[in-house]
PDB file of C-alpha atoms in Angstrom:
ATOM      1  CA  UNK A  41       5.896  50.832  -1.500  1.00 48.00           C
ATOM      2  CA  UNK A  42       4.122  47.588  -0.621  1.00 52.00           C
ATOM      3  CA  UNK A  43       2.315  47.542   2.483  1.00 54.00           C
ATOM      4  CA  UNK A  44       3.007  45.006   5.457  1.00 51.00           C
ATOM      5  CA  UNK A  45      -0.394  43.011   5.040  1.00 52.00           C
ATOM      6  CA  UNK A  46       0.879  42.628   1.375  1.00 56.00           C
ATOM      7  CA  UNK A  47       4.294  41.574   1.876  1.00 51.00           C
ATOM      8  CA  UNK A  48       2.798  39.483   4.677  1.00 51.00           C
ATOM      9  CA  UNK A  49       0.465  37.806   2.183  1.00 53.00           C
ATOM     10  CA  UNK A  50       3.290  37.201   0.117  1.00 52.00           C
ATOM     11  CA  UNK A  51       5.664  35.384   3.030  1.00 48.00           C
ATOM     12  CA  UNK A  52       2.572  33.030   3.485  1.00 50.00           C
ATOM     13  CA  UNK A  53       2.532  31.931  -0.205  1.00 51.00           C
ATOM     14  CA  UNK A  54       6.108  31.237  -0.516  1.00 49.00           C
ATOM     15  CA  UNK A  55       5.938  29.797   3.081  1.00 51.00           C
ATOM     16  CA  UNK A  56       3.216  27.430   1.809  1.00 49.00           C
ATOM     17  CA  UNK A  57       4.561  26.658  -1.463  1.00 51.00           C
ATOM     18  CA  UNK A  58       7.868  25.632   0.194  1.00 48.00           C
ATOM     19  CA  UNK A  59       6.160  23.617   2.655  1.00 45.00           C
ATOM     20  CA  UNK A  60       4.195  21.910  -0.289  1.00 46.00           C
ATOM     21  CA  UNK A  61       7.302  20.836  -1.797  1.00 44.00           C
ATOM     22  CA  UNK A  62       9.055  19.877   0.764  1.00 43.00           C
ATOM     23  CA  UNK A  63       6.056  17.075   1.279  1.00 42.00           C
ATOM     24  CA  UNK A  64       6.025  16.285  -1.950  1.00 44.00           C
ATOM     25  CA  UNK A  65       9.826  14.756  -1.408  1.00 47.00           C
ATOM     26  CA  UNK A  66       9.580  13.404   1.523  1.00 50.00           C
ATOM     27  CA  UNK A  67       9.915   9.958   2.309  1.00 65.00           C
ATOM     28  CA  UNK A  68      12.335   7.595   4.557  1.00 84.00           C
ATOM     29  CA  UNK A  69      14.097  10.031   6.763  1.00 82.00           C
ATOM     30  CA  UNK A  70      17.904   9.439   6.425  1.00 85.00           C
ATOM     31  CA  UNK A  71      20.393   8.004   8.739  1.00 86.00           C
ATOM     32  CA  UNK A  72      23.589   9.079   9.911  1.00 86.00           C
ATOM     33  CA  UNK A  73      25.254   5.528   9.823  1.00 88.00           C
ATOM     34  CA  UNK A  74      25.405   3.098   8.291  1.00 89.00           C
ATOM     35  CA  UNK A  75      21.963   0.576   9.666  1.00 91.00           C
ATOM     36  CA  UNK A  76      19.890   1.344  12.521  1.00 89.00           C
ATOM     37  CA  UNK A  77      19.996  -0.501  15.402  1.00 88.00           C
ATOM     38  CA  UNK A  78      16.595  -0.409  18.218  1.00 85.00           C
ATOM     39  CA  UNK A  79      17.436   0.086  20.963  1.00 83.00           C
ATOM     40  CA  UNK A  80      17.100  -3.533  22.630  1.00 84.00           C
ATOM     41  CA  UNK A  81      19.423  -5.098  19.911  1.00 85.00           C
ATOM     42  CA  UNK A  82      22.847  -5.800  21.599  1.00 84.00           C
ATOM     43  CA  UNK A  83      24.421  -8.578  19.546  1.00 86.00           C
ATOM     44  CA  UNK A  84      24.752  -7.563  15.942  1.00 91.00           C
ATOM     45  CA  UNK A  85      25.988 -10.228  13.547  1.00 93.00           C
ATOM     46  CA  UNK A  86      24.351 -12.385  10.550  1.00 95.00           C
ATOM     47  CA  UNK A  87      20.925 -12.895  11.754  1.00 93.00           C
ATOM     48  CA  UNK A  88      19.860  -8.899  12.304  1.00 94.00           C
ATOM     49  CA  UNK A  89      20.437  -8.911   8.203  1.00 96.00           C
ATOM     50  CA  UNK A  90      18.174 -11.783   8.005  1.00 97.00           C
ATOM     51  CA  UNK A  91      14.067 -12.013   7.591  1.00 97.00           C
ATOM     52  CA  UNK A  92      12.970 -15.353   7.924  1.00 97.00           C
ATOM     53  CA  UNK A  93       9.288 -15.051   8.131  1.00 96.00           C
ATOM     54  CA  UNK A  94       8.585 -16.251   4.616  1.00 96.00           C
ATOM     55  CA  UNK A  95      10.078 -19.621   5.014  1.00 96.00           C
ATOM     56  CA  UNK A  96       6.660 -20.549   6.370  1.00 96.00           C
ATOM     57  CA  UNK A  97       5.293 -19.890   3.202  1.00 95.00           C
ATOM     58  CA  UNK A  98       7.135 -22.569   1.403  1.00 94.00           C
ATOM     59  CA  UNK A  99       5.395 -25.618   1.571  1.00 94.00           C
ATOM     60  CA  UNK A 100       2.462 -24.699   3.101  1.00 95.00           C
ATOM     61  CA  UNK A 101      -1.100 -24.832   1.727  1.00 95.00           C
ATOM     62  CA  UNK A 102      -2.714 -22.586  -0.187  1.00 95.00           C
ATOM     63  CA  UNK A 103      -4.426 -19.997   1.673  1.00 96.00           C
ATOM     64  CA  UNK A 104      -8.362 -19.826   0.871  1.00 95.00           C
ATOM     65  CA  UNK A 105      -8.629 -16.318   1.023  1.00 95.00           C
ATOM     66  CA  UNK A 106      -6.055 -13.443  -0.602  1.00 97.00           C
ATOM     67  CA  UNK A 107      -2.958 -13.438   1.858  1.00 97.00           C
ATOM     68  CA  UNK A 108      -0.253 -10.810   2.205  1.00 97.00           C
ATOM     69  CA  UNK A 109       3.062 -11.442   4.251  1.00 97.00           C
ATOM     70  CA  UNK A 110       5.255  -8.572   4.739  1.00 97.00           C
ATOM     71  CA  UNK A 111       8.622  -8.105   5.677  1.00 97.00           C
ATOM     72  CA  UNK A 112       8.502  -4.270   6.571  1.00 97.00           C
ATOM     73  CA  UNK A 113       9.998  -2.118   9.161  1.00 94.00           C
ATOM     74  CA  UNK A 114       7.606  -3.728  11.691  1.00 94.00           C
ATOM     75  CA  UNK A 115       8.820  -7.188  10.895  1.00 96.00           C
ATOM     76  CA  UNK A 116      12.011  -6.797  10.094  1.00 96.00           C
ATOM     77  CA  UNK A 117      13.908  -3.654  12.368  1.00 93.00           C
ATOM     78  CA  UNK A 118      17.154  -3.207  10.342  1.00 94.00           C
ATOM     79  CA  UNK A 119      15.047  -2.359   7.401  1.00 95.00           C
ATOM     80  CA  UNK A 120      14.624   1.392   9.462  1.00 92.00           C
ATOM     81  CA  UNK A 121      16.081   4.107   7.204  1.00 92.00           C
ATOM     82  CA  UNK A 122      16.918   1.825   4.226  1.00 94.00           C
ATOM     83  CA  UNK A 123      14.155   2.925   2.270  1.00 94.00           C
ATOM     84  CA  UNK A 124      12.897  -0.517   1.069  1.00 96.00           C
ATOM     85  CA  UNK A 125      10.607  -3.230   2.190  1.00 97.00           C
ATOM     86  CA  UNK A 126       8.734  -6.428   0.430  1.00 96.00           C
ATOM     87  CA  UNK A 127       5.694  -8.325   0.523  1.00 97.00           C
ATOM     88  CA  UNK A 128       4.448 -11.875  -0.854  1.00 97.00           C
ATOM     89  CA  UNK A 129       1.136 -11.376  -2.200  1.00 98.00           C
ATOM     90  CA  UNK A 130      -1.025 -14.747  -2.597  1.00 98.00           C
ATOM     91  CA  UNK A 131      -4.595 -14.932  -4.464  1.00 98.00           C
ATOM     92  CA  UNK A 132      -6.566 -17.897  -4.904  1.00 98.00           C
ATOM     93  CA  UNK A 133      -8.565 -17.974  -7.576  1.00 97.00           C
ATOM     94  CA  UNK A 134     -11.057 -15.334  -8.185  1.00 97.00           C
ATOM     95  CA  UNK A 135      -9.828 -13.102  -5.430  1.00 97.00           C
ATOM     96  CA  UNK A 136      -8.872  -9.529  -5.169  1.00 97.00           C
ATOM     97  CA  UNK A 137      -6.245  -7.493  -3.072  1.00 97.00           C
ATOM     98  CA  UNK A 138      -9.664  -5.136  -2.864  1.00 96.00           C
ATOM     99  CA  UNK A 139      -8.718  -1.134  -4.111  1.00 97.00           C
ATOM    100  CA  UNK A 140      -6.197   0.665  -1.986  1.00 97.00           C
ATOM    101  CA  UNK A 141      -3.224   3.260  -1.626  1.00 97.00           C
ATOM    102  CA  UNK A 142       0.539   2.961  -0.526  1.00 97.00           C
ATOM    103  CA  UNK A 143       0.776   6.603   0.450  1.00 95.00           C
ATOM    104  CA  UNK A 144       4.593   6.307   1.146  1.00 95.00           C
ATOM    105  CA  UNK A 145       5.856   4.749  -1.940  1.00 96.00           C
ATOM    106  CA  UNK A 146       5.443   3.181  -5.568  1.00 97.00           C
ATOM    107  CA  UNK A 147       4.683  -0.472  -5.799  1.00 97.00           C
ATOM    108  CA  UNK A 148       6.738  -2.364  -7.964  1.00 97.00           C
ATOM    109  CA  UNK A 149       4.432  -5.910  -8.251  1.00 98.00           C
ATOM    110  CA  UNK A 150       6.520  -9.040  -9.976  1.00 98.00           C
ATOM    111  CA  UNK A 151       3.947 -12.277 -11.096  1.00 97.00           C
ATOM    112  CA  UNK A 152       6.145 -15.325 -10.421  1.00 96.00           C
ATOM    113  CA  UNK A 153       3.060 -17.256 -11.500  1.00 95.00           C
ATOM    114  CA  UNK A 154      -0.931 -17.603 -12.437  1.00 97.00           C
ATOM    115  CA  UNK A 155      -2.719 -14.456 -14.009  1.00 97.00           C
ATOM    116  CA  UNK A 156      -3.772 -11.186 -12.956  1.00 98.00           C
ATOM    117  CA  UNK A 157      -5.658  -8.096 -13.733  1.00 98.00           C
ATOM    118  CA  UNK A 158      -4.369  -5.006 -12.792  1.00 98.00           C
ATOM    119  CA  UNK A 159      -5.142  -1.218 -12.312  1.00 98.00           C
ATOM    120  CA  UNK A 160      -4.690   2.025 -10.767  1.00 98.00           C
ATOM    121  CA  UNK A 161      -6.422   5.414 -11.504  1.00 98.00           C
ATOM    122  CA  UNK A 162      -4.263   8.549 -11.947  1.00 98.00           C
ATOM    123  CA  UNK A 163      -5.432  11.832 -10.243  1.00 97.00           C
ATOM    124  CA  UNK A 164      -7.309  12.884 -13.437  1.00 98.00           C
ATOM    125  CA  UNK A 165      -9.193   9.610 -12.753  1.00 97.00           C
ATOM    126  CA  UNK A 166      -8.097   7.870 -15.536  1.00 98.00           C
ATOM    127  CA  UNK A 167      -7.886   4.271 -14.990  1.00 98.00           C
ATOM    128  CA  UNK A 168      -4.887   2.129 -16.359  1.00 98.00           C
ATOM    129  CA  UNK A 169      -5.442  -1.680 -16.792  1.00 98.00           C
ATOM    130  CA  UNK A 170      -3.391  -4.765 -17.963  1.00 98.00           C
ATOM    131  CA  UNK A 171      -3.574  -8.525 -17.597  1.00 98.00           C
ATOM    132  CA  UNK A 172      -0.533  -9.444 -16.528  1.00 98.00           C
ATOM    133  CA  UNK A 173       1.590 -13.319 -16.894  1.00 97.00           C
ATOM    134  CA  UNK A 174       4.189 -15.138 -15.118  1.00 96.00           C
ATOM    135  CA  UNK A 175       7.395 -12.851 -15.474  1.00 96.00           C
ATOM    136  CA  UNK A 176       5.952  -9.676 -15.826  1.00 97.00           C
ATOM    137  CA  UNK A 177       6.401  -6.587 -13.745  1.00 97.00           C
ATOM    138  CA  UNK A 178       3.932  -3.510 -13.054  1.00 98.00           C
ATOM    139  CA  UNK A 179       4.637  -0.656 -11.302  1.00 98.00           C
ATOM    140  CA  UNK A 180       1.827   0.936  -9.306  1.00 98.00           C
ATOM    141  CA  UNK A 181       2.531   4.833  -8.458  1.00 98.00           C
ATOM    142  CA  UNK A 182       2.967   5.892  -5.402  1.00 97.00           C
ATOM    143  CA  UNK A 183       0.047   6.815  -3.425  1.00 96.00           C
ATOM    144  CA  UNK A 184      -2.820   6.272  -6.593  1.00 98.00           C
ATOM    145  CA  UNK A 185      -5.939   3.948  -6.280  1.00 98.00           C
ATOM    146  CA  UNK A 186      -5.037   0.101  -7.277  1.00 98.00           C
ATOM    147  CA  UNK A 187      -6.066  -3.023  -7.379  1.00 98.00           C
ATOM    148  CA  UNK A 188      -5.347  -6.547  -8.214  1.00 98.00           C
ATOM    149  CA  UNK A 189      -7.583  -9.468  -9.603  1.00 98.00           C
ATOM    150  CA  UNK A 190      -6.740 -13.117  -9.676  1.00 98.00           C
ATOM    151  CA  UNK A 191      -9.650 -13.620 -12.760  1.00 94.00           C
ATOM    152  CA  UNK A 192      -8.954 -17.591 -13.079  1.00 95.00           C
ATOM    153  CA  UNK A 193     -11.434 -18.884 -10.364  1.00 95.00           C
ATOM    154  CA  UNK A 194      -9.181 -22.681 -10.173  1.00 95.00           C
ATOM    155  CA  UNK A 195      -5.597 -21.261 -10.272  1.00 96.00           C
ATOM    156  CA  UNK A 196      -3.621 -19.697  -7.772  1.00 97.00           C
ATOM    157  CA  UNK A 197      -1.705 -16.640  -8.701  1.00 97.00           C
ATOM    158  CA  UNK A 198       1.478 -15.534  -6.420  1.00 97.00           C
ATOM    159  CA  UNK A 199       3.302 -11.860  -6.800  1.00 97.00           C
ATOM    160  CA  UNK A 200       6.112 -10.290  -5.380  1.00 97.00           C
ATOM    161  CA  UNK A 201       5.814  -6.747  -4.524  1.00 97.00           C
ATOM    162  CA  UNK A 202       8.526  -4.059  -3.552  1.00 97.00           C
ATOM    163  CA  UNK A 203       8.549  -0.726  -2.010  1.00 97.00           C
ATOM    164  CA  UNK A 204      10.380   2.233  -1.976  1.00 95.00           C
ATOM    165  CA  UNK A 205      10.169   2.587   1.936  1.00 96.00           C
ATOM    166  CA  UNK A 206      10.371   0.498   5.198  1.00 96.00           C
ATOM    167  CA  UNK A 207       7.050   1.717   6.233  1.00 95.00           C
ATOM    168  CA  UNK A 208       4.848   2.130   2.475  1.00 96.00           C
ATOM    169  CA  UNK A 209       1.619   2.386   4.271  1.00 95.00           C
ATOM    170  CA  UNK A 210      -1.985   0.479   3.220  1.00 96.00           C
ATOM    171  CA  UNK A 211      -5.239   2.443   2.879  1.00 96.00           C
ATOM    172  CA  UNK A 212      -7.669   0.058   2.359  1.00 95.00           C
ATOM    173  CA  UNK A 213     -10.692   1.910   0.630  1.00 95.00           C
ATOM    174  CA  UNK A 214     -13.346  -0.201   1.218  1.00 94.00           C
ATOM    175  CA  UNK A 215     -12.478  -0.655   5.270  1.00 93.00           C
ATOM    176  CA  UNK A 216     -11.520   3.087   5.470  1.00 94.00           C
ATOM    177  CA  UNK A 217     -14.495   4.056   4.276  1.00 94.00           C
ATOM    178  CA  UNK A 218     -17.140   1.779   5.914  1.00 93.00           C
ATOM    179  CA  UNK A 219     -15.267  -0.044   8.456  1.00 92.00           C
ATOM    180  CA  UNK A 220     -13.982   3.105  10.449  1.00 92.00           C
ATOM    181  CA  UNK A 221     -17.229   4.664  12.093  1.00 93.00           C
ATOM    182  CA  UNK A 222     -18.447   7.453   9.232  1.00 95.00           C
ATOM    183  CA  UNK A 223     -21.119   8.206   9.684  1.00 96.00           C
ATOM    184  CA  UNK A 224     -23.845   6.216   7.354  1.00 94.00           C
ATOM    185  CA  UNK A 225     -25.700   9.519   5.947  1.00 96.00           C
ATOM    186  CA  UNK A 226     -22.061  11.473   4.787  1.00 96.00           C
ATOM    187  CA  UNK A 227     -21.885   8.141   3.081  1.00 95.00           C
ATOM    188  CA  UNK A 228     -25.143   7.835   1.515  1.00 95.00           C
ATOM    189  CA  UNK A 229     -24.913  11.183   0.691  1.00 96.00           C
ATOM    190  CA  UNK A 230     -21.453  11.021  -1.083  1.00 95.00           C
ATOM    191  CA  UNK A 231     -21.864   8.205  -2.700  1.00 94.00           C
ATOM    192  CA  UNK A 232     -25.926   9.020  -3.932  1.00 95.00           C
ATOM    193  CA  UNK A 233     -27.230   6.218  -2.145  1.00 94.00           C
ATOM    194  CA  UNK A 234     -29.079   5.418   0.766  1.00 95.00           C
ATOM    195  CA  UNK A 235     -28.737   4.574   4.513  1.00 95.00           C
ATOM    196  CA  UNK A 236     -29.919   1.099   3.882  1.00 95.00           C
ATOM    197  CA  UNK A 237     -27.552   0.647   1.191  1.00 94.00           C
ATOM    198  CA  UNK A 238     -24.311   2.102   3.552  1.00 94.00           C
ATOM    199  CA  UNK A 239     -25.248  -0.189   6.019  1.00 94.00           C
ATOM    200  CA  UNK A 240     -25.962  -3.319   3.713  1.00 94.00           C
ATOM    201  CA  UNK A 241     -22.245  -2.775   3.196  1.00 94.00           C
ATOM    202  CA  UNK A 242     -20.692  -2.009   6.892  1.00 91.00           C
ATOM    203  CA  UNK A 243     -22.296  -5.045   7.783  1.00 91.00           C
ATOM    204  CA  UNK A 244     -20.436  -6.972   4.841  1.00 89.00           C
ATOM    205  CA  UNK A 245     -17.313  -5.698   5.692  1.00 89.00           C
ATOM    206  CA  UNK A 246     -17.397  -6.598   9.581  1.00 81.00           C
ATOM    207  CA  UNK A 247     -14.577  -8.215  11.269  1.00 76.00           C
ATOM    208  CA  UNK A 248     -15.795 -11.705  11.685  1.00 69.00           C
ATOM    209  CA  UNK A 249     -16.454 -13.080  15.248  1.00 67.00           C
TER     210      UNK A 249
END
């Protein structure tokens, strides 16, 4: 007859192995209508369907430095529970959208026009590259490394990006890792360098003044 601490051990595993899953498909809780509405929202017609925040995008100049617009939960309320968001993603030439996760969804990137190289590394660290052109989609797995490179220093490139939730989430790596107060020997440490070195970079991440 199996003891308690054994039948014990075994309600923990299945406890935790449920648990995992159940993480494993989360994402956007559901709704039980049909749009959600915030609270201080009284008038609902036309214009709560509408984003109009990238309007100021056409015509404008061309930013200097990579530039994301988003129209997310946070920028656009009735997107709450609809499990999809967007972003405009503008690179001058020779910049990057620097390495960094979407923990709450795939990426699904769309090059209206320009050039640019691509990656993301699975979790057996195997890096997948392509150069992408005007008209070509990429899909970037939800919550892996990625990257994108605008590699023609005179051209601007401009993407489209979409996501499988109204809140996908950004982790930067290079700010979460040397703009958020680590300390500067864990970080020398993990990544077999020195202080010097770990602080060379903080200060080149900064927020300007």
């Amino acid at each position: 007859m199996a003891s308690t601490t054994s039948i014990l051990k075994l309600f923990s595993i299945l406890f935790a192995s449920t648990a995992i899953s159940q993480i494993a498909l989360a994402g956007d809780p559901d709704i039980v209508s049909d749009f959600s509405v915030p609270l201080n929202v009284t008038n609902i017609d036309g214009n709560f369907f509408t984003f109009t925040g990238f309007r100021a995008l056409i015509g404008a100049p061309e930013p200097t430095t990579f530039k994301v617009t988003k129209a997310s939960a946070a920028e656009f309320p009735v997107l709450l529970g609809q499990s999809v968001s967007y972003a405009v993603l503008q690179y001058p030439g020779g910049t990057t959208n620097p390495p960094h996760t979407h923990p709450r969804s795939a990426e699904l990137l769309f090059l209206v026009y320009g050039t640019l190289e691509v990656g993301f590394v699975d979790t057996t660290n195997k890096l997948f590259t392509q150069t992408l052109q005007a008209g070509d989609l990429f899909v970037f797995p939800k919550g892996l490394v990625h990257y994108q490179y605008n590699c023609d220093e005179t051209k601007l490139a401009l993407a489209l990006s979409a996501f499988g939730s109204a809140n996908a989430g950004t982790v930067s790596l290079p700010n979460t890792l040397f703009v958020t107060g680590i300390d500067d020997t864990i970080l020398a440490k993990s990544f077999k360098t020195d202080v010097t070195t770990i602080q060379a970079l903080k200060t080149g991440l900064a927020p300007k003044p």
